[in-house]
XYZ file of C-alpha atoms in Angstrom:
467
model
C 56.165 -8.094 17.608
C 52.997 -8.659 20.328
C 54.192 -8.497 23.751
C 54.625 -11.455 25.800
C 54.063 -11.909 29.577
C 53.929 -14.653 31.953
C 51.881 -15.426 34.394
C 51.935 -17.938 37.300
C 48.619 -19.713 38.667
C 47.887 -23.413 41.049
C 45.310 -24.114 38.104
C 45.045 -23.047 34.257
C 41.598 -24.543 32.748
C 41.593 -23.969 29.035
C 37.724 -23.222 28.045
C 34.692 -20.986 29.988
C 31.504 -23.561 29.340
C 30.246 -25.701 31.589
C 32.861 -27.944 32.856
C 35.294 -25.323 32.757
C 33.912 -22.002 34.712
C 32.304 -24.771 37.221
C 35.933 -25.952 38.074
C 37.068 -22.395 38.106
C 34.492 -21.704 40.904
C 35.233 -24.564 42.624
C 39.304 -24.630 42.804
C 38.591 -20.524 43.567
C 36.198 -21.785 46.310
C 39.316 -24.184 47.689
C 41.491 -21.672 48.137
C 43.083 -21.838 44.341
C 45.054 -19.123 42.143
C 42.647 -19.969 38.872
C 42.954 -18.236 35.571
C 40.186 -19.047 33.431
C 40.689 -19.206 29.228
C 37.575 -18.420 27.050
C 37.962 -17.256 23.197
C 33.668 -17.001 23.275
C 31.600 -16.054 25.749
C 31.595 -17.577 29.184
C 29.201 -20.177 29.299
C 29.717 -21.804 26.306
C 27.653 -23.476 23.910
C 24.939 -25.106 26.836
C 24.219 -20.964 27.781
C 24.555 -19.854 24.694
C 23.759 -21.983 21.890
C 22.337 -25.195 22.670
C 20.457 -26.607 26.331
C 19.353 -23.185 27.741
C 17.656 -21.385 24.420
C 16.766 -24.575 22.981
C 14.518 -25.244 26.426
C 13.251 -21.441 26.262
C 11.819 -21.677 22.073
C 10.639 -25.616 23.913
C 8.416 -23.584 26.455
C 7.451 -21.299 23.158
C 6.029 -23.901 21.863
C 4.207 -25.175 24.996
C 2.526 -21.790 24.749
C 1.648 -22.383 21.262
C -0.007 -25.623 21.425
C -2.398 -24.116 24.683
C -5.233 -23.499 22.246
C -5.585 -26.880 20.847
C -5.690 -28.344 24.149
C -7.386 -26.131 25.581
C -11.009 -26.993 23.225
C -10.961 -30.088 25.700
C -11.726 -28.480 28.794
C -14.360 -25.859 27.510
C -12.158 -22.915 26.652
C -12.307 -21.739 23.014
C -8.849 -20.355 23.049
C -6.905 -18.359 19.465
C -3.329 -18.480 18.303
C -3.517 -15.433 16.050
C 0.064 -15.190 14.830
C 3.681 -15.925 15.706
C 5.950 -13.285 16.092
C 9.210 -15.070 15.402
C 11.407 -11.674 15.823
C 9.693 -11.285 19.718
C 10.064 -14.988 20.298
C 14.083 -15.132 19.535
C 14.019 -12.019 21.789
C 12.451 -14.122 24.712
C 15.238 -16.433 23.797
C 17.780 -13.966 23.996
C 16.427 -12.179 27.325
C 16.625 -15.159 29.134
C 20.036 -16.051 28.020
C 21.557 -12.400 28.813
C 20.106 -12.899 32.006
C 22.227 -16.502 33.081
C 25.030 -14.476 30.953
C 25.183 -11.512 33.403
C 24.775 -13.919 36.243
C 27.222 -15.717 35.436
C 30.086 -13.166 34.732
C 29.057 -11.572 38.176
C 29.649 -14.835 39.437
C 33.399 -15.439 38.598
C 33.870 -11.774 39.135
C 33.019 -11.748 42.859
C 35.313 -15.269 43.109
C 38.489 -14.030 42.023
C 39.046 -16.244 38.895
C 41.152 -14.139 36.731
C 39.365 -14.188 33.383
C 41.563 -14.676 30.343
C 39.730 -13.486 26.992
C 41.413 -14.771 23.535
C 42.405 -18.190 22.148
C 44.014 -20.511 24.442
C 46.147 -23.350 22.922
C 48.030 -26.566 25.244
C 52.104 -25.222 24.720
C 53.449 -27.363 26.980
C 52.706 -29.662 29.813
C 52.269 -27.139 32.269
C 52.103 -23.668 30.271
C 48.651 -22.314 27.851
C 49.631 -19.555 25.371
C 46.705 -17.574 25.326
C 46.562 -14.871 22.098
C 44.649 -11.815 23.561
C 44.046 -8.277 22.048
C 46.965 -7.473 24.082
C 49.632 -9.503 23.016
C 50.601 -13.256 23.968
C 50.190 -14.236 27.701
C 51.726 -17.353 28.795
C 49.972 -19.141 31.932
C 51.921 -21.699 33.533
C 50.471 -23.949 36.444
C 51.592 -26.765 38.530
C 47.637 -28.459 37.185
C 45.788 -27.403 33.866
C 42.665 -28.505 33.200
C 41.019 -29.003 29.358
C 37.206 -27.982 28.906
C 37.502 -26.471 25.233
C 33.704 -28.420 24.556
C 32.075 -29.582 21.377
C 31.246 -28.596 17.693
C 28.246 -29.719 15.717
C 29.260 -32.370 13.457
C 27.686 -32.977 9.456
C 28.067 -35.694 7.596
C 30.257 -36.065 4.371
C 28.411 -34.651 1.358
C 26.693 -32.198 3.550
C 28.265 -28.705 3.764
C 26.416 -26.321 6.835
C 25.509 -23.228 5.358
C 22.663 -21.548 3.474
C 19.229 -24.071 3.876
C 21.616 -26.569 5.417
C 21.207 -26.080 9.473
C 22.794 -27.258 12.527
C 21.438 -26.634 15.980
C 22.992 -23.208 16.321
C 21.709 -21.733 13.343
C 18.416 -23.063 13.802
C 18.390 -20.848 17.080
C 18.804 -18.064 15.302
C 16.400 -18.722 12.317
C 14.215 -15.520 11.448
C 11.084 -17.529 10.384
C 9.150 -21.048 11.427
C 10.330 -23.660 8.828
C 7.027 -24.525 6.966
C 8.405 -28.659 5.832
C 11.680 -29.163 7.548
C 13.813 -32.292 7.371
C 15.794 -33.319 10.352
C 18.708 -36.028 10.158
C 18.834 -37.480 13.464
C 16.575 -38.471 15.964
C 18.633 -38.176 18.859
C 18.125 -35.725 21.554
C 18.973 -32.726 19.446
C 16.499 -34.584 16.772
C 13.442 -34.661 18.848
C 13.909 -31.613 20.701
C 13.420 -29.384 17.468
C 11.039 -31.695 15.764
C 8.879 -30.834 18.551
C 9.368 -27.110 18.742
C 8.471 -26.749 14.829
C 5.211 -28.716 14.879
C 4.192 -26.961 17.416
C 4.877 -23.614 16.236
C 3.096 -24.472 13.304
C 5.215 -26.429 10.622
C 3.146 -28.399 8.592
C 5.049 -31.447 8.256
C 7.730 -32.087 10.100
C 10.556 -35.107 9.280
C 13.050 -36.854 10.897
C 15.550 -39.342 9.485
C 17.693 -41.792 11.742
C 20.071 -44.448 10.877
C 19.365 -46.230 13.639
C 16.213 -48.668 14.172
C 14.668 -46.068 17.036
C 14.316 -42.440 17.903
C 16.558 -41.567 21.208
C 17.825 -44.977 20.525
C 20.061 -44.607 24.148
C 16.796 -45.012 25.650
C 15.139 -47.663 26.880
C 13.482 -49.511 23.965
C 10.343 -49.091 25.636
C 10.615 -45.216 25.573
C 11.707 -45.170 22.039
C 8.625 -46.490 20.810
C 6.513 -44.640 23.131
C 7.927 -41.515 21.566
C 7.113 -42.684 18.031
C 3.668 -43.686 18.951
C 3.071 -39.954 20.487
C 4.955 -38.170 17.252
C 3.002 -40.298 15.054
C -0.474 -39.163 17.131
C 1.082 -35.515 16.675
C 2.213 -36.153 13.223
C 5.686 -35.660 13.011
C 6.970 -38.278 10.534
C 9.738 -40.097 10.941
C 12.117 -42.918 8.768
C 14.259 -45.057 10.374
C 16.731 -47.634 9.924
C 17.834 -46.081 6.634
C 20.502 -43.588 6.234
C 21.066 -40.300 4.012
C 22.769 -40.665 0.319
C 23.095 -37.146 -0.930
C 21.175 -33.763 0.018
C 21.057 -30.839 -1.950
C 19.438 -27.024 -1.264
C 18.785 -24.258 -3.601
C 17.111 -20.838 -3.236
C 13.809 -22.241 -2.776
C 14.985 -25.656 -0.893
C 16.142 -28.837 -0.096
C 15.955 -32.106 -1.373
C 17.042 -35.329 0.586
C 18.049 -39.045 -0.929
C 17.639 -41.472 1.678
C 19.353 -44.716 0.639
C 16.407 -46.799 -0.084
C 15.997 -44.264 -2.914
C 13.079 -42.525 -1.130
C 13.061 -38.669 -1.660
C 12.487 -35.531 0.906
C 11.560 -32.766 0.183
C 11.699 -29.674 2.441
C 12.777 -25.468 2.920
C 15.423 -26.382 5.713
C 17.377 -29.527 6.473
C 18.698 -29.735 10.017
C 22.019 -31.711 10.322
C 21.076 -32.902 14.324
C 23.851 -35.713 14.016
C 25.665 -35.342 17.227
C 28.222 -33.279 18.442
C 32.374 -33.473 18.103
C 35.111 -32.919 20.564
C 36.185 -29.346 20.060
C 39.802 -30.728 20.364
C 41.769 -29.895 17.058
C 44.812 -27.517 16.650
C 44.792 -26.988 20.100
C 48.027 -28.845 20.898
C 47.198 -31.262 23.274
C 48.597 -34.222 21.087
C 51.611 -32.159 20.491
C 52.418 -32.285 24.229
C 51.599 -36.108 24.054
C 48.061 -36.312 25.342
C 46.045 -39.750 24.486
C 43.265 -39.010 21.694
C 40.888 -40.796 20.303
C 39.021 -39.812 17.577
C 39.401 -36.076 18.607
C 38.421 -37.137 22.054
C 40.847 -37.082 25.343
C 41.140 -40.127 26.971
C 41.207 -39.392 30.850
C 41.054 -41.677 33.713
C 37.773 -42.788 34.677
C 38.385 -42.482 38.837
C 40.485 -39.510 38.430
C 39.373 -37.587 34.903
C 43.904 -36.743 34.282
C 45.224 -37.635 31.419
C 48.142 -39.572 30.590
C 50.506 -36.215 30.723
C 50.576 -35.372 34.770
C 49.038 -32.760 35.797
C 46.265 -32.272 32.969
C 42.970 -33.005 33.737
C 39.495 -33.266 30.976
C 36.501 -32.824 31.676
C 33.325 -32.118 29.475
C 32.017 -33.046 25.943
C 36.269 -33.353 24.884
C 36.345 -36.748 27.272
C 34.169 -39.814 25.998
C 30.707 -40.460 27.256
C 27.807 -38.256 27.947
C 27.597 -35.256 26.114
C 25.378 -33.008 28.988
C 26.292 -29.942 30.521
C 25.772 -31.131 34.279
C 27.813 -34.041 33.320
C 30.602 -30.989 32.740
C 29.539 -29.188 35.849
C 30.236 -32.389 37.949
C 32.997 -33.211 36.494
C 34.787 -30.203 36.532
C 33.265 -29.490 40.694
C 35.075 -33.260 40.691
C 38.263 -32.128 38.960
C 39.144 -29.020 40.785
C 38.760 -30.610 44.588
C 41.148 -33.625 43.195
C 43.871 -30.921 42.248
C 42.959 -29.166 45.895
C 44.032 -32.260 47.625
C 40.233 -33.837 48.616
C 39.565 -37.397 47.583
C 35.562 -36.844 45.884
C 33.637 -39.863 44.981
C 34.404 -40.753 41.201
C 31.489 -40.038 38.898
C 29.759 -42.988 37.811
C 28.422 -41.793 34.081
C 25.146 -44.248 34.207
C 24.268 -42.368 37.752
C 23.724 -39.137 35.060
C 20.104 -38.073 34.941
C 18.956 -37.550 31.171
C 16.287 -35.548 30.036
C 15.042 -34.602 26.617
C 12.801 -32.108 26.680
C 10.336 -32.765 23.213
C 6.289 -33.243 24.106
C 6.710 -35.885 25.337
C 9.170 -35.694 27.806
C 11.888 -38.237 28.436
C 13.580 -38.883 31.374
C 16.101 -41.543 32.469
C 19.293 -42.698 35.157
C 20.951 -45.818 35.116
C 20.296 -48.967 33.419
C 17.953 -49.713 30.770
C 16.715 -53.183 31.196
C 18.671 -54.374 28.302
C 21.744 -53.479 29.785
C 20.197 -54.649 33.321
C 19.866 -58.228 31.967
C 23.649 -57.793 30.366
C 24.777 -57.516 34.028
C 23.029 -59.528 35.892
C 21.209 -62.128 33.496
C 17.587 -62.579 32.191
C 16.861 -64.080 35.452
C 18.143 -61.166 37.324
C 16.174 -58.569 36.771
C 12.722 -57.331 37.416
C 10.632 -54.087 36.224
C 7.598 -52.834 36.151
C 5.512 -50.377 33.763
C 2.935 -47.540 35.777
C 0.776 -46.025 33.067
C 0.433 -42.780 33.806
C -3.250 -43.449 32.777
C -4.025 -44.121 36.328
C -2.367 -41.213 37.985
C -4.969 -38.186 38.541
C -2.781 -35.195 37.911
C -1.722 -37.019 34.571
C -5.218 -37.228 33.301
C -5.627 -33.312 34.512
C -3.024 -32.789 32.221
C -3.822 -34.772 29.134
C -1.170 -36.749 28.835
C -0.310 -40.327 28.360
C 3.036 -41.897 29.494
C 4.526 -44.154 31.507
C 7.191 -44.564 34.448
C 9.155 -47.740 34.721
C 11.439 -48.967 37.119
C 13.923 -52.053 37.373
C 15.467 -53.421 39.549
C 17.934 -56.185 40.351
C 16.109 -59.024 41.509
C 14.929 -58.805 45.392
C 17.753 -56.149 45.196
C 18.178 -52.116 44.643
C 16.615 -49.935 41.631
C 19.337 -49.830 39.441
C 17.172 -48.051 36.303
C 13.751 -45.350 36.264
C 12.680 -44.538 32.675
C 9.707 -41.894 31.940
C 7.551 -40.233 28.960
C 5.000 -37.949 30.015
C 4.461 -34.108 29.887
C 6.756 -32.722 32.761
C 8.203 -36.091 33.842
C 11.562 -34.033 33.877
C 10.718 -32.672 37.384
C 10.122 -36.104 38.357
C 13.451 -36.700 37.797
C 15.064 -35.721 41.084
C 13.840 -38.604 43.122
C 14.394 -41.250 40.132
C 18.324 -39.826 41.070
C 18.102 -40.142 44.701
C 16.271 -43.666 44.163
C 19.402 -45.422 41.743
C 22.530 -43.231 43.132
C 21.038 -44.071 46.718
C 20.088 -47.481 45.442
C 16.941 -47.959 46.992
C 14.969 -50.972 47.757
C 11.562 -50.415 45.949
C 10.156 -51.514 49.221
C 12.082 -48.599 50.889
C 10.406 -46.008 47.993
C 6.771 -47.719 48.642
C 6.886 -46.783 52.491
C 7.345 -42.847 51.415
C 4.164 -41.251 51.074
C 3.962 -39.167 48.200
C 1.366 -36.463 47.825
C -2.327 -36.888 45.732
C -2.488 -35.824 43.271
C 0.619 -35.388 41.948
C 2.711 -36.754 38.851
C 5.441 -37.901 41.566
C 2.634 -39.873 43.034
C 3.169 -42.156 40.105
C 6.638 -42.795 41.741
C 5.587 -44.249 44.745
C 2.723 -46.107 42.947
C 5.282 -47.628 40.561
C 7.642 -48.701 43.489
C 4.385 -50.427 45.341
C 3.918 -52.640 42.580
C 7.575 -53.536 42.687
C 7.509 -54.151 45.435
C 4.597 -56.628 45.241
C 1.718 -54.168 47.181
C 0.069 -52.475 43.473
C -2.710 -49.840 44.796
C -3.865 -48.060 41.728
C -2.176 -50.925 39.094
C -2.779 -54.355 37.884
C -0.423 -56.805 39.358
């Protein structure tokens, strides 16, 4: 029989990605006996699997597409070849990197790290099954941050031609034809890293009327205006009836009867809550679908003492969502009194060519809250912003606001826009007047410029836009 010990801590948190080692550092920072439960690596899927080497094979691609935009400015430029084994080592590199950062990081702050498979076995207690035997952590506060799975859909068995996001990562060669279901974040993001690593047709298939249809309308069709232009194709509105793979391939039914054919399918349908067989409805825990219902102003459960945080609690699937949350989370057990989290104050980003950034409202749900009457925005074409046209791309940045009130939305498509994206936070979490974001000068010429100039017009004052 394994040996047992038990072991006492102020805080237990049950999973090492990002809502979980971010609460460990935090509670560790407040003074905080932590013990810190991973069965993976530490990091978790964002590090490991899914935002950070998804972002370095985006920059791959960046690379890749130099040449053709570089016969524009005078430079006749050559991609000779792709070296996919080198370019999943860049990949790699820079993940190993954050990895070893990381683990130096909760080192030096005296979380106790806990390696093996950590289940809920009672309301205050995780049995964790190491190499060593069975440890049993009890704490007065535990907090849950076991993460997310990629889902399928029924019919569709992951495995062999038949990708999800994780697998793709690790793919040996550059699909030639690939097939995508889902043109959500996850959708896009790849759709764009195959074309431009050289796939000759890329397709994506989405249920739903848009692509990234949690964006503003406006953005989705920008986006399928620009993947039309770079000719990624795309279906929408209908959904998948059967897919099948052999040696050679796959073939997709769409259920208008319209048939795919590719050599990879990826499943991109959205992610699960990581949540099963790991007792937390046995101790009485509110679920939902798989996910943990917590309380919006404090993120504890139903059970005292238990605390979620991450992909496992409805809303946002992001990893800086996790960060805050679990930051948030850990001073709440430490006795402060933090600001509650207010999801639609989240930046999002999706990083395809274009880029897509957004925080707060879209003007849809702008005119939900406050009426048709209540709300004004305005479009800047990025056509009119200098640095833009350096660039070569096309785009726009809109804001709303509440009428002869606060910003309460900024939506963008453009190369880069994501590093626009820190004052579109400030501007809605601050909730700015445009008229107080027209007075800032912003620097010429510069993407951010396109800021300011969006927030003059407004604000009634256009310089470079109509009125």
């Amino acid at each position: 029989m394994a040996d047992t010990s038990t072991d006492q801590f102020d805080v237990v948190i049950l999973g090492g990605g990002s809502g979980g080692y971010a609460a460990a550092l935090r509670g560790a920072q407040l003074g905080q006996k932590i013990a810190l439960v991973e069965k993976d690596k530490l990091g978790g899927t964002c590090l490991h699997r899914g935002c950070v080497p998804t972002k370095a094979m985006l920059h791959v691609g960046e690379l890749a597409d130099a040449p053709s935009e570089a016969k524009a400015v005078g430079l006749d430029l050559t991609l000779n070849s792709i070296d996919a084994e080198k370019v999943l080592g860049f990949k790699d590199k820079i993940v190993s990197r954050l990895y070893k950062g990381l683990q130096g990081l909760v080192k030096s702050s005296k979380v106790e790290y806990v390696e093996g498979f950590g289940r809920l076995s009672g309301p205050k207690t995780v049995s964790v099954e190491t190499d060593g035997g069975t440890r049993e952590l009890t704490a007065k506060n535990i907090i849950l941050a076991s993460g997310s799975f990629s889902k399928s859909i029924p019919g569709i068995d992951l495995g062999g031609r038949f990708l999800d996001s994780e697998t793709a990562l690790q793919l040996p060669e550059v699909p030639k034809n690939p097939i995508i279901l889902g043109g959500g974040v996850i959708g896009v993001e790849f759709a764009s890293i195959w074309k431009s690593l050289g796939a000759e047709s890329v397709t994506i298939v989405e249920g739903l009327p848009h692509l990234v249809a949690n964006e503003d309308e406006s953005i989705s069709k920008a986006l399928e205006r620009a993947f039309k232009k770079r000719g990624i194709a795309y279906s929408l509105g209908v959904f998948t009836e059967k897919a099948e793979q052999n040696d050679s391939g796959v073939t997709v039914t769409l259920a208008d009867g319209k048939v795919l054919e590719g050599d990879y399918l990826l499943v991109a349908v959205g992610r699960g809550p990581n949540t099963s067989g790991l007792g937390y409805e046995d101790q009485g825990i509110e679920m939902d679908r798989g996910f943990v219902l917590a309380n919006k102003e404090t993120l504890e459960t139903n059970v005292p003492g238990i605390y979620a945080v991450g992909d496992i609690v409805p809303g946002l699937q992001l990893a800086h969502r996790g960060f805050a949350q679990g930051i948030f989370a850990a001073e709440r057990i430490a006795g402060q009194n933090p600001a509650p989290i207010v999801e639609s104050g989240i930046e999002r980003i999706t990083y395809c060519e274009p880029e897509i950034g957004s925080v707060g409202l879209s003007e849809k749900q702008a005119k939900e809250q406050f009426g048709e009457e209540g709300v004004e925005s305005y479009e800047y074409n990025l056509g009119g912003n200098g640095k833009s046209q350096i660039l070569g791309t096309t785009g726009f940045i809109k804001l709303i606001r509440e009428k002869d009130g606060p910003i309460i939305g900024v939506h963008m498509i453009g190369a880069r826009t994501s590093e626009l994206m820190g004052e579109a936070l400030l501007m809605v979490n601050w909730e700015a007047y445009p008229e107080d974001v027209a007075s800032l000068i912003h620097g010429h010429p510069s993407q951010h410029e396109a800021m300011g100039e969006a927030a003059l017009a407004l604000a009634g004052k256009p310089l470079h836009a109509h009125a």
